[in-house]
mmCIF file of C-alpha atoms in Angstrom:
data_model
loop_
_atom_site.group_PDB
_atom_site.id
_atom_site.type_symbol
_atom_site.label_atom_id
_atom_site.label_comp_id
_atom_site.label_asym_id
_atom_site.label_seq_id
_atom_site.Cartn_x
_atom_site.Cartn_y
_atom_site.Cartn_z
ATOM 1 C CA MET X 1 0.019 -0.314 0.167
ATOM 2 C CA ASN X 2 3.180 2.271 -0.170
ATOM 3 C CA ASN X 3 2.193 3.207 -3.421
ATOM 4 C CA ALA X 4 -1.015 4.665 -2.697
ATOM 5 C CA GLU X 5 -1.170 8.832 -4.258
ATOM 6 C CA LEU X 6 -3.529 11.583 -2.953
ATOM 7 C CA TYR X 7 -6.483 11.649 -4.839
ATOM 8 C CA MET X 8 -8.193 14.892 -3.636
ATOM 9 C CA GLU X 9 -12.004 13.415 -4.287
ATOM 10 C CA PHE X 10 -13.805 10.469 -5.798
ATOM 11 C CA LYS X 11 -16.826 11.339 -7.402
ATOM 12 C CA GLU X 12 -18.913 8.752 -9.473
ATOM 13 C CA GLU X 13 -22.664 9.491 -10.815
ATOM 14 C CA CYS X 14 -23.316 6.064 -11.443
ATOM 15 C CA VAL X 15 -26.600 3.459 -10.971
ATOM 16 C CA ALA X 16 -26.279 0.706 -8.715
ATOM 17 C CA GLY X 17 -26.860 -2.375 -9.708
ATOM 18 C CA LEU X 18 -26.722 -6.289 -8.109
ATOM 19 C CA LEU X 19 -25.221 -7.191 -4.816
ATOM 20 C CA VAL X 20 -23.808 -10.589 -5.724
ATOM 21 C CA ASN X 21 -21.384 -12.897 -3.917
ATOM 22 C CA ARG X 22 -17.650 -13.780 -5.022
ATOM 23 C CA ASN X 23 -18.438 -16.722 -7.506
ATOM 24 C CA GLU X 24 -21.187 -14.650 -9.296
ATOM 25 C CA PHE X 25 -18.793 -11.557 -8.716
ATOM 26 C CA SER X 26 -16.215 -13.627 -10.394
ATOM 27 C CA ARG X 27 -18.280 -14.954 -13.418
ATOM 28 C CA ARG X 28 -19.890 -11.127 -14.135
ATOM 29 C CA LEU X 29 -16.388 -9.669 -14.232
ATOM 30 C CA LYS X 30 -16.357 -10.565 -17.514
ATOM 31 C CA LYS X 31 -18.722 -9.095 -18.940
ATOM 32 C CA MET X 32 -18.526 -5.603 -17.131
ATOM 33 C CA LYS X 33 -17.449 -2.587 -18.969
ATOM 34 C CA LYS X 34 -14.595 0.237 -18.121
ATOM 35 C CA GLY X 35 -15.373 2.272 -15.953
ATOM 36 C CA THR X 36 -17.686 0.189 -13.658
ATOM 37 C CA VAL X 37 -17.541 0.965 -9.576
ATOM 38 C CA ILE X 38 -17.001 -2.444 -7.543
ATOM 39 C CA GLU X 39 -17.525 -1.843 -3.667
ATOM 40 C CA CYS X 40 -16.951 -5.635 -1.393
ATOM 41 C CA VAL X 41 -19.779 -5.197 1.730
ATOM 42 C CA ASP X 42 -19.653 -7.555 4.105
ATOM 43 C CA GLY X 43 -18.183 -10.437 1.756
ATOM 44 C CA LYS X 44 -20.801 -9.279 -1.091
ATOM 45 C CA TYR X 45 -19.600 -7.384 -4.109
ATOM 46 C CA GLN X 46 -21.991 -4.320 -4.965
ATOM 47 C CA ILE X 47 -22.022 -3.674 -8.810
ATOM 48 C CA TYR X 48 -22.322 -0.187 -9.906
ATOM 49 C CA TYR X 49 -22.691 0.984 -13.466
ATOM 50 C CA PRO X 50 -21.790 3.894 -15.069
ATOM 51 C CA ILE X 51 -24.509 6.147 -15.926
ATOM 52 C CA ASP X 52 -23.961 5.584 -19.718
ATOM 53 C CA ASP X 53 -23.999 1.987 -20.064
ATOM 54 C CA VAL X 54 -27.260 1.442 -17.636
ATOM 55 C CA LYS X 55 -29.544 0.175 -20.320
ATOM 56 C CA LYS X 56 -27.056 -2.676 -21.046
ATOM 57 C CA HIS X 57 -27.527 -4.255 -17.910
ATOM 58 C CA GLU X 58 -30.346 -5.608 -15.411
ATOM 59 C CA GLN X 59 -30.794 -3.103 -12.751
ATOM 60 C CA ASP X 60 -32.095 -3.533 -9.056
ATOM 61 C CA SER X 61 -33.021 0.270 -9.073
ATOM 62 C CA SER X 62 -32.660 2.939 -11.641
ATOM 63 C CA GLU X 63 -31.860 5.627 -9.374
ATOM 64 C CA SER X 64 -28.843 7.529 -9.918
ATOM 65 C CA LEU X 65 -26.234 7.582 -7.247
ATOM 66 C CA SER X 66 -23.407 9.528 -6.323
ATOM 67 C CA LEU X 67 -20.464 8.188 -4.905
ATOM 68 C CA ARG X 68 -17.962 10.124 -3.171
ATOM 69 C CA ILE X 69 -14.777 10.100 -0.995
ATOM 70 C CA ASP X 70 -13.436 13.610 -0.023
ATOM 71 C CA SER X 71 -9.958 12.868 0.870
ATOM 72 C CA ALA X 72 -9.252 9.883 -0.871
ATOM 73 C CA ALA X 73 -6.059 7.904 -1.576
ATOM 74 C CA ARG X 74 -5.583 5.855 -4.866
ATOM 75 C CA ILE X 75 -4.183 3.095 -5.498
ATOM 76 C CA ARG X 76 -3.672 1.120 -9.026
ATOM 77 C CA PHE X 77 -4.100 -2.368 -8.866
ATOM 78 C CA GLU X 78 -3.327 -5.194 -11.237
ATOM 79 C CA GLY X 79 -4.086 -8.451 -10.785
ATOM 80 C CA GLY X 80 -6.370 -11.183 -9.842
ATOM 81 C CA LEU X 81 -9.668 -11.430 -7.418
ATOM 82 C CA VAL X 82 -7.629 -13.175 -4.691
ATOM 83 C CA GLU X 83 -4.750 -10.203 -4.911
ATOM 84 C CA TYR X 84 -7.795 -7.996 -4.786
ATOM 85 C CA GLU X 85 -9.148 -9.439 -1.674
ATOM 86 C CA GLU X 86 -5.946 -9.244 0.323
ATOM 87 C CA LEU X 87 -5.891 -5.582 -0.747
ATOM 88 C CA LEU X 88 -8.764 -4.717 0.539
ATOM 89 C CA LYS X 89 -7.929 -5.999 3.778
ATOM 90 C CA GLU X 90 -4.760 -3.988 3.823
ATOM 91 C CA ILE X 91 -7.041 -0.885 3.362
ATOM 92 C CA ASN X 92 -9.398 -2.146 5.746
ATOM 93 C CA LYS X 93 -7.089 -2.251 8.543
ATOM 94 C CA THR X 94 -6.511 1.656 8.234
ATOM 95 C CA ARG X 95 -10.095 2.304 9.286
ATOM 96 C CA ALA X 96 -9.521 2.718 12.782
ATOM 97 C CA GLY X 97 -13.003 2.331 13.551
ATOM 98 C CA ASN X 98 -14.413 5.183 11.208
ATOM 99 C CA CYS X 99 -17.970 3.781 10.398
ATOM 100 C CA ASP X 100 -18.085 6.000 7.360
ATOM 101 C CA PHE X 101 -14.988 4.089 5.959
ATOM 102 C CA LYS X 102 -15.559 3.523 2.297
ATOM 103 C CA VAL X 103 -13.489 1.325 -0.629
ATOM 104 C CA PHE X 104 -14.368 1.866 -4.330
ATOM 105 C CA GLY X 105 -12.694 -0.158 -7.209
ATOM 106 C CA LYS X 106 -13.175 1.088 -10.253
ATOM 107 C CA LEU X 107 -11.916 -1.169 -13.672
ATOM 108 C CA ARG X 108 -9.468 0.099 -15.832
ATOM 109 C CA GLU X 109 -10.216 -2.107 -18.634
ATOM 110 C CA GLU X 110 -13.067 -4.482 -20.368
ATOM 111 C CA ASP X 111 -13.326 -7.747 -20.823
ATOM 112 C CA VAL X 112 -11.324 -8.351 -17.596
ATOM 113 C CA ASP X 113 -11.831 -11.908 -15.751
ATOM 114 C CA ALA X 114 -10.874 -13.058 -12.083
ATOM 115 C CA ASP X 115 -7.414 -14.095 -12.886
ATOM 116 C CA PHE X 116 -6.432 -10.314 -13.708
ATOM 117 C CA PHE X 117 -8.090 -7.170 -14.024
ATOM 118 C CA ILE X 118 -6.668 -3.757 -13.567
ATOM 119 C CA ALA X 119 -8.649 -1.125 -11.281
ATOM 120 C CA ASP X 120 -8.164 2.297 -9.640
ATOM 121 C CA VAL X 121 -8.938 1.287 -5.932
ATOM 122 C CA TYR X 122 -9.896 4.600 -3.720
ATOM 123 C CA TYR X 123 -10.432 5.033 -0.364
ATOM 124 C CA MET X 124 -10.678 7.535 2.697
ATOM 125 C CA MET X 125 -7.592 9.196 3.830
ATOM 126 C CA GLN X 126 -7.487 9.093 7.450
#
């Protein structure tokens, strides 16, 4: 995590998609487009679709959301799902009891899979 850089603000306008388990997330990675935002919540993955891409995916809700982290750090991640989950564990160690702590990953490539993908990971600076 020593390669994190200060990123003043993370702000994305998107639409919440599905909340899926790890296996389903792994399968869906292949269909996700560049710019899709992901959040790991209690071992499940919340998928947020870019507003431009909404019509191409099933939606639980068509309501537009603004995901935001002020004073965010950014890490460029390149690896598989196992390494991604290890990174999330390391990041979560920095939360220091903060209930509002958020971590978002934003896919940088299309046509990826669970063995290798590239994402920018944003999390709250402490």
